[in-house]
Short mmCIF file of C-alpha atoms in Angstrom, two decimals:
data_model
loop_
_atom_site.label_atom_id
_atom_site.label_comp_id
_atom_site.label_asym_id
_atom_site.label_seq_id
_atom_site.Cartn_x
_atom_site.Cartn_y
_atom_site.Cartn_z
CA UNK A 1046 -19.72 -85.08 119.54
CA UNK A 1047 -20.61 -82.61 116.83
CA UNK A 1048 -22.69 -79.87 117.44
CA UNK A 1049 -26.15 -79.93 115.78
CA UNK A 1050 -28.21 -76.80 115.01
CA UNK A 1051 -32.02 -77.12 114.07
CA UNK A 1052 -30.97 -75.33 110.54
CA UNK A 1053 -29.16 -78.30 109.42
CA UNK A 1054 -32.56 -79.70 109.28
CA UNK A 1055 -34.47 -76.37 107.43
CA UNK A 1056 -37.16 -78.21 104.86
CA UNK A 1057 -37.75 -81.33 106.95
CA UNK A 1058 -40.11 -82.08 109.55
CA UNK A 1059 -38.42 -81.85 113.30
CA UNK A 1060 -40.09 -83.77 116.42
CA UNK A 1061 -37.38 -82.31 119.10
CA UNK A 1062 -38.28 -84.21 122.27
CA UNK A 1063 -36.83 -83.12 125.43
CA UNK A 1064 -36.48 -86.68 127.81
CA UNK A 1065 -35.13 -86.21 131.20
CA UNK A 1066 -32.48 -89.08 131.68
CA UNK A 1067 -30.74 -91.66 129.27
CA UNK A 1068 -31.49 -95.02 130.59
CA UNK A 1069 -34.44 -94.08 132.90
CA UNK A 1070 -37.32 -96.68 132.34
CA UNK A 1071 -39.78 -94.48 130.79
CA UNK A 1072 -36.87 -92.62 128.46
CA UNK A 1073 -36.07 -96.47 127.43
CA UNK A 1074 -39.92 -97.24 126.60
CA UNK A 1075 -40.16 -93.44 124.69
CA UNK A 1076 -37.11 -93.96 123.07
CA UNK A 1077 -37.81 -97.44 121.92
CA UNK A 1078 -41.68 -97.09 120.51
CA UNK A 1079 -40.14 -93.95 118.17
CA UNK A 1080 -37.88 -96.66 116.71
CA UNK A 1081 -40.65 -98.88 116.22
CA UNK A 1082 -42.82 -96.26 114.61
CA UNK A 1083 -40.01 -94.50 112.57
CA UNK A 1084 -41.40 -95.31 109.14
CA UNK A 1085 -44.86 -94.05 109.94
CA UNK A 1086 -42.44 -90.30 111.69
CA UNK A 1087 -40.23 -90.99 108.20
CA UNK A 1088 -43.20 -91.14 105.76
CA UNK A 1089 -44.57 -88.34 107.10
CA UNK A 1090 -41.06 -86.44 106.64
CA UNK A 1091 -40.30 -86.04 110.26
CA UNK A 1092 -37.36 -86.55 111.52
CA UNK A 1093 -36.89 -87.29 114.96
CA UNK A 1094 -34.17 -85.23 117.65
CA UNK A 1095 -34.17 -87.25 121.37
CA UNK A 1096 -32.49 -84.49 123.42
CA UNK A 1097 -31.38 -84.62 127.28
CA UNK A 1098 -28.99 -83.08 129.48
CA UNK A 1099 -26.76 -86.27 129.60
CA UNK A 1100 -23.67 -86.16 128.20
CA UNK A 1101 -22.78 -87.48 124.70
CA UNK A 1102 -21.24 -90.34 125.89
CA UNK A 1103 -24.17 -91.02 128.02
CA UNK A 1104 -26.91 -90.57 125.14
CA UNK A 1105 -24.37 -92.17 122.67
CA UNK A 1106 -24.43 -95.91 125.14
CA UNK A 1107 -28.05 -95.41 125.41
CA UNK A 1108 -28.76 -95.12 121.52
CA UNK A 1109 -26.71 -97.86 120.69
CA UNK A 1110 -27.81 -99.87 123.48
CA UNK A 1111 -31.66 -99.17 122.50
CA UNK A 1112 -30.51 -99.65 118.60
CA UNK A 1113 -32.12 -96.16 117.55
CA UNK A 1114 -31.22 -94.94 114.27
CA UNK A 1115 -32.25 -91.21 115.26
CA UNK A 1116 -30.34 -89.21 116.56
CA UNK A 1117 -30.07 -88.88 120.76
CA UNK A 1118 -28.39 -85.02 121.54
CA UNK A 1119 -26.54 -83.63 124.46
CA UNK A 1120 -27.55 -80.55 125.75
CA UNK A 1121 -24.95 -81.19 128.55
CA UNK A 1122 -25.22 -77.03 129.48
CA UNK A 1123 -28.27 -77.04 129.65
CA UNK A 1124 -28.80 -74.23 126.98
CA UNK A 1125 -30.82 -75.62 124.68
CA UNK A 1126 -33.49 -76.91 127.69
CA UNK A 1127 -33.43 -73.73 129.14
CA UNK A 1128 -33.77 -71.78 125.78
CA UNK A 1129 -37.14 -73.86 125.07
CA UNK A 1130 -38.34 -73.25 128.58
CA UNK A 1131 -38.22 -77.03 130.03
CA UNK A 1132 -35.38 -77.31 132.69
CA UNK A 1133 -36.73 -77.86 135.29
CA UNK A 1134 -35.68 -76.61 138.93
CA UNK A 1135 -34.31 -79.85 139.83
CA UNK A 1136 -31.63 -79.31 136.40
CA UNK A 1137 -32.84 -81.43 134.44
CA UNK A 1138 -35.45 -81.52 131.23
CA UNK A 1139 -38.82 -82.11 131.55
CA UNK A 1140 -40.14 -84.20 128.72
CA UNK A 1141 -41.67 -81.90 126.31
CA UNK A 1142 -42.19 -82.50 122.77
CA UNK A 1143 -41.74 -79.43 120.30
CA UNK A 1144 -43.16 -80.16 116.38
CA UNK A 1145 -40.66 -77.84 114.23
CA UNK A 1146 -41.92 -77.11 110.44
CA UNK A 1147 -39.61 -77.44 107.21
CA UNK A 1148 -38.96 -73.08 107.51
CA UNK A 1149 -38.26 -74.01 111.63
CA UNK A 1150 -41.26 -72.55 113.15
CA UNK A 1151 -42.82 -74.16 116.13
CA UNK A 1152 -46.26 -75.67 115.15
CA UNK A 1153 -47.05 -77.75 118.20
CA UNK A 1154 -45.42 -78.06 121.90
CA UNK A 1155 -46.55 -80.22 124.62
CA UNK A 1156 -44.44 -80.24 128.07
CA UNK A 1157 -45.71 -83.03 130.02
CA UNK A 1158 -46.85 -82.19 134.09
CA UNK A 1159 -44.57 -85.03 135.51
CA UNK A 1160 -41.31 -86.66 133.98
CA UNK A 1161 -43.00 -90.40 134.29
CA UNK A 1162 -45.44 -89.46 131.77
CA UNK A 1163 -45.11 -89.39 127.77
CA UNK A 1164 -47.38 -89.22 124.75
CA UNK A 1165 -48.50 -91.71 122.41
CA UNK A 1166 -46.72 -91.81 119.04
CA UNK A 1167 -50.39 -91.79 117.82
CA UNK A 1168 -51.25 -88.57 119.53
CA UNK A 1169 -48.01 -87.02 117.92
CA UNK A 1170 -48.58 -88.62 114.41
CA UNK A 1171 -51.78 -86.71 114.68
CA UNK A 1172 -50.20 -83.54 115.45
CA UNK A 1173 -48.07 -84.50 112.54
CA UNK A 1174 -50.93 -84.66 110.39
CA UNK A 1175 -52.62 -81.53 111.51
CA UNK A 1176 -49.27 -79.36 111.71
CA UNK A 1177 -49.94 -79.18 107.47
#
């Protein structure tokens, strides 16, 4: 796949969130309730970045098997996830949501205590909101 910076996105909204396996049952449930919420992440001008340590052809089964329409990155080195401080010592990423403004500055970050857990897409509309 290509690679993707966060400046390609510079004057829109980012949600980058960090999941810790394509195909894992709560990844699938995350995954799935930010497609069925998009409009509300859209109308708000945020646009959503899924990003793992599984490899492009991993992430790019998973999206089309999930029917996402954002898009799923591969941070297969593990750069990115360490750069943002969420590998975790086991090598993978811990699910952590980061809330990136239109000039690219982090306005909100959340890094969940256990993998199996993930926040509400109301709880991170709400950030949304408040990130103004």
């Amino acid at each position: 796949g290509n690679s993707v910076k966060l400046s390609n996105f510079k004057g829109k909204k980012v949600l980058l969130a960090f999941f810790p396996f394509a195909f894992s049952p709560v990844c699938t449930d995350e995954m799935s309730c930010f497609q069925m919420d998009m409009e509300q992440f859209k109308g708000k001008g945020v646009q959503i970045l899924g990003i793992s340590i599984d490899s492009h052809w991993a992430n790019k089964a998973f999206a089309e098997k999930l029917g996402v329409s954002f898009p799923l990155l591969s941070d297969f080195n593990k750069k990115t996830t360490t750069d943002y401080g969420v590998l975790r010592e086991d090598g993978f990423a811990n699910r952590a949501y980061f809330l990136i403004d239109e000039k690219g500055t982090i306005r909100y970050k959340h890094v969940m205590p256990t993998p199996g857990q993930k926040l509400d897409n109301a709880e991170l509309l709400r950030e949304v909101r408040q990130s103004r």
